[in-house]
PDB file of C-alpha atoms in Angstrom:
ATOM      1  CA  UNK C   1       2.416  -9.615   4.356  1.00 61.00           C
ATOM      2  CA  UNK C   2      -1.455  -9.352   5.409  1.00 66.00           C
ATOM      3  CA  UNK C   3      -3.201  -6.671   6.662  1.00 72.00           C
ATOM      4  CA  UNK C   4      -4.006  -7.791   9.998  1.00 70.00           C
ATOM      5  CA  UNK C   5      -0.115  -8.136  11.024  1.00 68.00           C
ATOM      6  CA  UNK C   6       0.532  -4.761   8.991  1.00 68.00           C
ATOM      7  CA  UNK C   7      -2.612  -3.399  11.686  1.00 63.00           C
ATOM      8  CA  UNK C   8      -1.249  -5.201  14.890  1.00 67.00           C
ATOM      9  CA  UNK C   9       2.538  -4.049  14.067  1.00 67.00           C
ATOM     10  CA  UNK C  10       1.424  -0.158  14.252  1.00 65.00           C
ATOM     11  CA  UNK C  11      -1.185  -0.377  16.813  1.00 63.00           C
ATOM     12  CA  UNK C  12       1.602  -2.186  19.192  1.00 69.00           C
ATOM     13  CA  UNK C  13       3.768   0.846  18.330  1.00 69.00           C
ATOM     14  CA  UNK C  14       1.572   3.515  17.494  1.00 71.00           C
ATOM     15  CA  UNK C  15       1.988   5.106  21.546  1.00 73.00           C
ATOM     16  CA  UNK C  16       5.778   5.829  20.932  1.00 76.00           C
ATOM     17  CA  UNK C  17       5.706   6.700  17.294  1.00 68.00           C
ATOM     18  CA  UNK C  18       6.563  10.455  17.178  1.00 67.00           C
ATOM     19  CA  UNK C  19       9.424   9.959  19.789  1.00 73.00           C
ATOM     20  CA  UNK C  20      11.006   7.543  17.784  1.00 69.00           C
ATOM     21  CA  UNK C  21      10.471   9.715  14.325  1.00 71.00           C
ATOM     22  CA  UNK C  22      13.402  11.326  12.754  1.00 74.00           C
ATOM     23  CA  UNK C  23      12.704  14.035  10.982  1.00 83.00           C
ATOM     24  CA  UNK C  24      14.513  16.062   8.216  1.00 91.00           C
ATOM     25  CA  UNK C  25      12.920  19.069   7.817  1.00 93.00           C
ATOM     26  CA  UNK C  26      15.043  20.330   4.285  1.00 95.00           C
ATOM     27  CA  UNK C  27      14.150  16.840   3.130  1.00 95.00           C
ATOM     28  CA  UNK C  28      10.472  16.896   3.793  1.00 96.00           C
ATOM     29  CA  UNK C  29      10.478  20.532   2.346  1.00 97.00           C
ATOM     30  CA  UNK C  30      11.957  19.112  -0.864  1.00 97.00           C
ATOM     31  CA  UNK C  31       9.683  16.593  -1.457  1.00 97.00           C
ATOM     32  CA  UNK C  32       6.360  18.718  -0.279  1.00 98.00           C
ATOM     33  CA  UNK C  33       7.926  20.913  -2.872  1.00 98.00           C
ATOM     34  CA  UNK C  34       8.098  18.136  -5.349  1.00 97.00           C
ATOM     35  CA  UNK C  35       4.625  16.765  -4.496  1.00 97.00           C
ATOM     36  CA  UNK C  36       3.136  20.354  -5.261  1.00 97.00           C
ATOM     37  CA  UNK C  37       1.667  20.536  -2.125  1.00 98.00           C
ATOM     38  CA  UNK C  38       1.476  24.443  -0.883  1.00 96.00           C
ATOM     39  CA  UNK C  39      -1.862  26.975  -0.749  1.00 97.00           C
ATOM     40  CA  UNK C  40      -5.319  26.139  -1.362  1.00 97.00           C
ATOM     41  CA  UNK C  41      -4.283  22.426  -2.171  1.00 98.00           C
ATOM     42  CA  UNK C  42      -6.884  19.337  -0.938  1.00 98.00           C
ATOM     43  CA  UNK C  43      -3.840  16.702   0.176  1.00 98.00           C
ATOM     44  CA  UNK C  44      -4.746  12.871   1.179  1.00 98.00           C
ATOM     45  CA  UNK C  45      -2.167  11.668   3.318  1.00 97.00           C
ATOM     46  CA  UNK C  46      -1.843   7.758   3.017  1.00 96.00           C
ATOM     47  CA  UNK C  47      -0.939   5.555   5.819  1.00 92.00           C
ATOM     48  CA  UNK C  48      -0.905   8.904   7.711  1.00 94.00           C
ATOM     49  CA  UNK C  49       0.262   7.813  11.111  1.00 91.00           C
ATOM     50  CA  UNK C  50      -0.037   9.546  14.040  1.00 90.00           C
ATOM     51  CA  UNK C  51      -0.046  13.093  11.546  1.00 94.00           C
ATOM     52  CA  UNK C  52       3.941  13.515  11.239  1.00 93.00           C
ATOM     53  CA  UNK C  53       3.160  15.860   8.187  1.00 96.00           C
ATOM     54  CA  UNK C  54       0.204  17.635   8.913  1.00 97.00           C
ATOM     55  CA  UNK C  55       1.868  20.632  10.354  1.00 96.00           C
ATOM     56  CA  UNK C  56       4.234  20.682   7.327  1.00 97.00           C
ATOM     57  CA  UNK C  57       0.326  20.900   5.270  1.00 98.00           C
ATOM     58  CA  UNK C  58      -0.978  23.311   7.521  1.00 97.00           C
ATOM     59  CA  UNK C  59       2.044  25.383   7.146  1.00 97.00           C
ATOM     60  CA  UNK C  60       1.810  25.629   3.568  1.00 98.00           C
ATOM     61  CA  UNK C  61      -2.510  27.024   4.172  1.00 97.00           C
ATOM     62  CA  UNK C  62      -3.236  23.765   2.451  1.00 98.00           C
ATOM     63  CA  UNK C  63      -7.114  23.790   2.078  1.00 98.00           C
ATOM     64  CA  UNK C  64      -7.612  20.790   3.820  1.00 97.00           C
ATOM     65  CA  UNK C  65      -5.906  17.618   4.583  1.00 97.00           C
ATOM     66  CA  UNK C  66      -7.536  13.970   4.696  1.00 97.00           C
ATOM     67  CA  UNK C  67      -5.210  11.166   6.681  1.00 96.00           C
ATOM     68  CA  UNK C  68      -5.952   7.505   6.484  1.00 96.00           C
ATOM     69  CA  UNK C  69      -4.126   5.060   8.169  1.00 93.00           C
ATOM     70  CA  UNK C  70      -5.358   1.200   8.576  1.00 90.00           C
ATOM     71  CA  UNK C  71      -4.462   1.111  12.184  1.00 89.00           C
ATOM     72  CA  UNK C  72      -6.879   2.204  14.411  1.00 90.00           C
ATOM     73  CA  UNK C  73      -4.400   3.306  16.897  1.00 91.00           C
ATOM     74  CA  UNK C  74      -2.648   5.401  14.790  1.00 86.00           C
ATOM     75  CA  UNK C  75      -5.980   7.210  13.784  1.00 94.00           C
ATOM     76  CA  UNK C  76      -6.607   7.492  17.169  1.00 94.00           C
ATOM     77  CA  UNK C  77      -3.467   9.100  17.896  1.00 92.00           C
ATOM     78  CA  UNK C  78      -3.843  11.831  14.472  1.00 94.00           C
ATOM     79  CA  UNK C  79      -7.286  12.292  15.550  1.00 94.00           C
ATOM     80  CA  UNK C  80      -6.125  13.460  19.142  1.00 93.00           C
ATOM     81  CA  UNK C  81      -3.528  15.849  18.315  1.00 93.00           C
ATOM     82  CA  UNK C  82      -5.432  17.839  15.254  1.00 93.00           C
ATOM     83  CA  UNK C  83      -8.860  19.269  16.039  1.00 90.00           C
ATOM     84  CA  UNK C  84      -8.310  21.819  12.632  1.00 92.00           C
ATOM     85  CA  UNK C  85     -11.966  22.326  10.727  1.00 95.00           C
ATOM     86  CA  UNK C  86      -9.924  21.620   7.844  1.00 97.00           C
ATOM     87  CA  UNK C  87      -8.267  18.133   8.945  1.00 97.00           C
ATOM     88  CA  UNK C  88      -9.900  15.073   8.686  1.00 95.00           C
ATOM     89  CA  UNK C  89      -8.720  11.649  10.188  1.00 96.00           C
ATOM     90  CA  UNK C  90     -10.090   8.150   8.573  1.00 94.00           C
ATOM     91  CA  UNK C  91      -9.280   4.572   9.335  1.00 94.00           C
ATOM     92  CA  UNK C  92      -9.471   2.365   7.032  1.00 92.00           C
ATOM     93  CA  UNK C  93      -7.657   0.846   3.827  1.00 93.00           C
ATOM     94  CA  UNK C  94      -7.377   3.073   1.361  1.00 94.00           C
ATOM     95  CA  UNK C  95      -7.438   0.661  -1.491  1.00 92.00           C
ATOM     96  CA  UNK C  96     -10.917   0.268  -0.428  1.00 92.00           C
ATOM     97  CA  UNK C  97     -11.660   4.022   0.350  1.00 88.00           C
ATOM     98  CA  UNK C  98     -14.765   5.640  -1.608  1.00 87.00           C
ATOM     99  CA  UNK C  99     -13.203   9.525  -3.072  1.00 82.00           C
ATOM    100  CA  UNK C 100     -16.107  11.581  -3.417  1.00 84.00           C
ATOM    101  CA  UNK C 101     -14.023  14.586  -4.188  1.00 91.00           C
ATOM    102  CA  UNK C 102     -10.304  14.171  -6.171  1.00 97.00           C
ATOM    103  CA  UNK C 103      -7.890  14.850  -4.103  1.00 98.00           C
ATOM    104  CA  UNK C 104      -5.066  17.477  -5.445  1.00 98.00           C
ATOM    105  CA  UNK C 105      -2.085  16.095  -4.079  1.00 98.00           C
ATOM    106  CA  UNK C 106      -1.871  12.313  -2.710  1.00 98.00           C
ATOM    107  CA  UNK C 107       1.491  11.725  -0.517  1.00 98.00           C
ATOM    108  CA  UNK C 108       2.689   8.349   0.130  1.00 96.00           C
ATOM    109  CA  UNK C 109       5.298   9.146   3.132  1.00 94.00           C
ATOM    110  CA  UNK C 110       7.380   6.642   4.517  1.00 86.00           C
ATOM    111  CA  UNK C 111       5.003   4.058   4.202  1.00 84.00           C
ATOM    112  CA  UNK C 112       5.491   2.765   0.711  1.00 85.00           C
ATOM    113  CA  UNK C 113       6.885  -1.038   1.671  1.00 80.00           C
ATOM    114  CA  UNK C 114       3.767  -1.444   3.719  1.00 74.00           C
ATOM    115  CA  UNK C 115       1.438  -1.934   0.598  1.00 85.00           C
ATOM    116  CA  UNK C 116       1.670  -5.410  -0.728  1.00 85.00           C
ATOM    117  CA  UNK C 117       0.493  -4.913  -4.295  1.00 90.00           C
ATOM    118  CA  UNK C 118       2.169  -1.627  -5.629  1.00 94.00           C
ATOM    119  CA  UNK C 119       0.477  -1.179  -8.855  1.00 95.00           C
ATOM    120  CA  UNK C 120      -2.954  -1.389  -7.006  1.00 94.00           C
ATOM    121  CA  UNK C 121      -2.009   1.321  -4.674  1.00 95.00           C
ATOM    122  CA  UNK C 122      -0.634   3.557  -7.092  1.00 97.00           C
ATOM    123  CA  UNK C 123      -3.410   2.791  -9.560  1.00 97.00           C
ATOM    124  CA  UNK C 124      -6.023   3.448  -6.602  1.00 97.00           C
ATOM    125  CA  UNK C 125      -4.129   6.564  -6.196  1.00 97.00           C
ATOM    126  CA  UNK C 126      -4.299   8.164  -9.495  1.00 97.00           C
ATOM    127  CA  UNK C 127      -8.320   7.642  -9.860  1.00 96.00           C
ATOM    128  CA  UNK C 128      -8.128   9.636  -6.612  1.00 97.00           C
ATOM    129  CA  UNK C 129      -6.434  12.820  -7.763  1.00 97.00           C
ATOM    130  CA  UNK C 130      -8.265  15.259  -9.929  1.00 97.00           C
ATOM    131  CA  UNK C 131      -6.965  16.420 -13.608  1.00 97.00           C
ATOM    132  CA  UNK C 132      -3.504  18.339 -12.953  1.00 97.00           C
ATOM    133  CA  UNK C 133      -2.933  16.093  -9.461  1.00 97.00           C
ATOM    134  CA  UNK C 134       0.030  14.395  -7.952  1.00 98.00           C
ATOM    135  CA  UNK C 135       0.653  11.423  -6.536  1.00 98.00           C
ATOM    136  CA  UNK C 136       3.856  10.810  -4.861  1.00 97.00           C
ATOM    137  CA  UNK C 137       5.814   8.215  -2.838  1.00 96.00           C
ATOM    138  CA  UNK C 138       8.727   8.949  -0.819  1.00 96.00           C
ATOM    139  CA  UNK C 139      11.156   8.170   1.946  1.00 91.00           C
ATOM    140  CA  UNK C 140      13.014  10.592   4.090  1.00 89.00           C
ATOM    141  CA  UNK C 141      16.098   8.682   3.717  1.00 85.00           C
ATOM    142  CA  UNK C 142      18.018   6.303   1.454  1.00 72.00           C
ATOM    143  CA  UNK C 143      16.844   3.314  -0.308  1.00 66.00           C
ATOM    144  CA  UNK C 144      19.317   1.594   1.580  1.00 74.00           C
ATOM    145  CA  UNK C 145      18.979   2.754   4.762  1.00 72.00           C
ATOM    146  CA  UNK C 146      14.944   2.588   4.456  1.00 62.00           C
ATOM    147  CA  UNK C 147      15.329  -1.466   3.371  1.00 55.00           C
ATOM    148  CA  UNK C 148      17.757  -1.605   6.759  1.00 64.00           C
ATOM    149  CA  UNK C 149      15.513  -0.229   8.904  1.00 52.00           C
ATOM    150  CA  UNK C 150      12.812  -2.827   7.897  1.00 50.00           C
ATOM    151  CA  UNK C 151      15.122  -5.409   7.975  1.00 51.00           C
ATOM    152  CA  UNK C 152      14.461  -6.103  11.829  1.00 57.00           C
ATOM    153  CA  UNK C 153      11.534  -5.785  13.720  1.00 58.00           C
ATOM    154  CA  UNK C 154       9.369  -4.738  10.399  1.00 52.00           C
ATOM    155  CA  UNK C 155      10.556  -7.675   8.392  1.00 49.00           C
ATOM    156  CA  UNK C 156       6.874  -9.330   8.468  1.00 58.00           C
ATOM    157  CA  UNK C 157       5.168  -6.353   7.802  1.00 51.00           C
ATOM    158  CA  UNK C 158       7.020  -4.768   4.840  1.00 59.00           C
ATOM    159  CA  UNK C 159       8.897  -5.468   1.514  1.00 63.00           C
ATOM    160  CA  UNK C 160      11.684  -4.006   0.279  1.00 69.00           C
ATOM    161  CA  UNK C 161      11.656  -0.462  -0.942  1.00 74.00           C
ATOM    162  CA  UNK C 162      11.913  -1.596  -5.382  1.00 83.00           C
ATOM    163  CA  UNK C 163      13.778   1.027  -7.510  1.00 92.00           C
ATOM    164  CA  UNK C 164      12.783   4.238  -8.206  1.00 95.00           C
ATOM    165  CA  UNK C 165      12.660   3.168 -11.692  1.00 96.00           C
ATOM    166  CA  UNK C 166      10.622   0.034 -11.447  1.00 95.00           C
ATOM    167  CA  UNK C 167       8.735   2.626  -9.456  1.00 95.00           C
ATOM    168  CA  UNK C 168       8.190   4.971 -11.716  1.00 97.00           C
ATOM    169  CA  UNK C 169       7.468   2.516 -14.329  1.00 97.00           C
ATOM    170  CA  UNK C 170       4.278   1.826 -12.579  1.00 97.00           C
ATOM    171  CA  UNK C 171       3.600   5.372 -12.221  1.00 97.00           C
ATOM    172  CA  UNK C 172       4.016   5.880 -15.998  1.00 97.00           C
ATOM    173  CA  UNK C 173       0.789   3.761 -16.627  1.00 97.00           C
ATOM    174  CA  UNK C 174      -1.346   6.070 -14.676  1.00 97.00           C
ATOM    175  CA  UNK C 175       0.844   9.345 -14.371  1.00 98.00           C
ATOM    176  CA  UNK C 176       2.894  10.908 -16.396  1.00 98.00           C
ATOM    177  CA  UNK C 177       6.482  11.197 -14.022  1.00 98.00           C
ATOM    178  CA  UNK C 178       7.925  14.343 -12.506  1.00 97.00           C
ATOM    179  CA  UNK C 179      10.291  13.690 -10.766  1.00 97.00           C
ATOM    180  CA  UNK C 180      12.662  10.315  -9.871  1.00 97.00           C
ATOM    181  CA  UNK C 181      14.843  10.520  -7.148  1.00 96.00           C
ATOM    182  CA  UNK C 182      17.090   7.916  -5.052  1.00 94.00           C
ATOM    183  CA  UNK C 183      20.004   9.051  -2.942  1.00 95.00           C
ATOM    184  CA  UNK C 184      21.829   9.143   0.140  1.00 92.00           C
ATOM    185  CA  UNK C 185      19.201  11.785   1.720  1.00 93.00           C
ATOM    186  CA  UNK C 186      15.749  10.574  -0.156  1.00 94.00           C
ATOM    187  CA  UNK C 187      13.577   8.487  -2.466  1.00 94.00           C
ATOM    188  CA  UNK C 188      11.107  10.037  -4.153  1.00 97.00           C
ATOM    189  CA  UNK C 189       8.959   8.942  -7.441  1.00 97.00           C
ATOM    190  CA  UNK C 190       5.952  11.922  -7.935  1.00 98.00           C
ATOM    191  CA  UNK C 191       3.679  11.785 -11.010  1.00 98.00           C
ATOM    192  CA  UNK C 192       0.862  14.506 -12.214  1.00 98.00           C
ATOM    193  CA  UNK C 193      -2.082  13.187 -13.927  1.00 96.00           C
ATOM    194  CA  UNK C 194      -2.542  14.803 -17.514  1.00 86.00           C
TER     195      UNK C 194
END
């Protein structure tokens, strides 16, 4: 995988994006729950997209919300639809973003098998995140089905979707784990940082 085909893949797609989303509302709900993301909370929403769960922030009076995606397009897109004070839009990597301000909550959403070097992302992530701050990765579906799905077209641009417990096992050198979920419905590994 390198960046530039992860960048092309999105921007080619990035137009039709939230007509081809499927959304589970009860899902996301569960894992913003998990994530700790509700009032007054500072979220950073990696490999945002076009914004698919900034109104699920915003409807929680999150403080503010910061999306980066590495495709321009994409950023574009976010950028287009939210005009909020408190919603910001970068492009860029975010392995290589500068954090002047921890973040409280970092979500990771359906994006996960994008990010060549896991334990760099998640390691990136938890410097990110202030004292008492999350960091979670998760999938609105199964394991399974998520590893399908990328099967085809997204084969060059993603790996498969590892175990929620190798997972967490890389979460457990930064963060202490929370909560560890694969099935049917979701994956989900979130860890707080003690």
């Amino acid at each position: 995988m390198n960046k530039e085909d992860i960048i092309d893949f999105f921007d080619a797609h990035a137009n039709h994006w939230d007509e081809d989303m499927i959304r589970n509302d009860d899902i996301i709900n569960i894992i913003l729950d998990n994530a700790g993301v509700d009032k007054d909370k500072t979220i950073l929403d990696v490999a945002c997209g076009t914004g698919v769960l900034f109104p699920d922030y915003l409807s929680r009076n999150v403080k503010s919300v910061t999306g980066i995606d590495i495709s321009p397009k994409m950023a574009e897109i976010a950028k287009g639809k939210f005009k909020q004070d408190n919603v910001t839009v970068l492009c860029g990597d975010v392995e290589e973003m500068a954090c002047s301000e921890p973040f409280d909550c970092a979500v990771v959403y359906n994006a996960f098998p994008h990010f060549p070097n896991p334990d760099r992302l998640i390691k990136k992530l938890s410097e990110m995140v202030k004292q008492g701050g999350t960091v979670t990765v998760a999938h609105g579906m199964s394991r399974e089905m998520i590893d399908r799905h990328h099967s085809g077209r997204a084969s060059k641009v993603s790996a498969g979707l590892m175990s929620e417990n190798e997972l967490a096992e890389i979460f457990s050198k930064y963060l202490k784990v929370t909560v560890k979920i694969s099935d049917h419905n979701m994956y989900q590994v979130t860890g707080i940082k003690k």
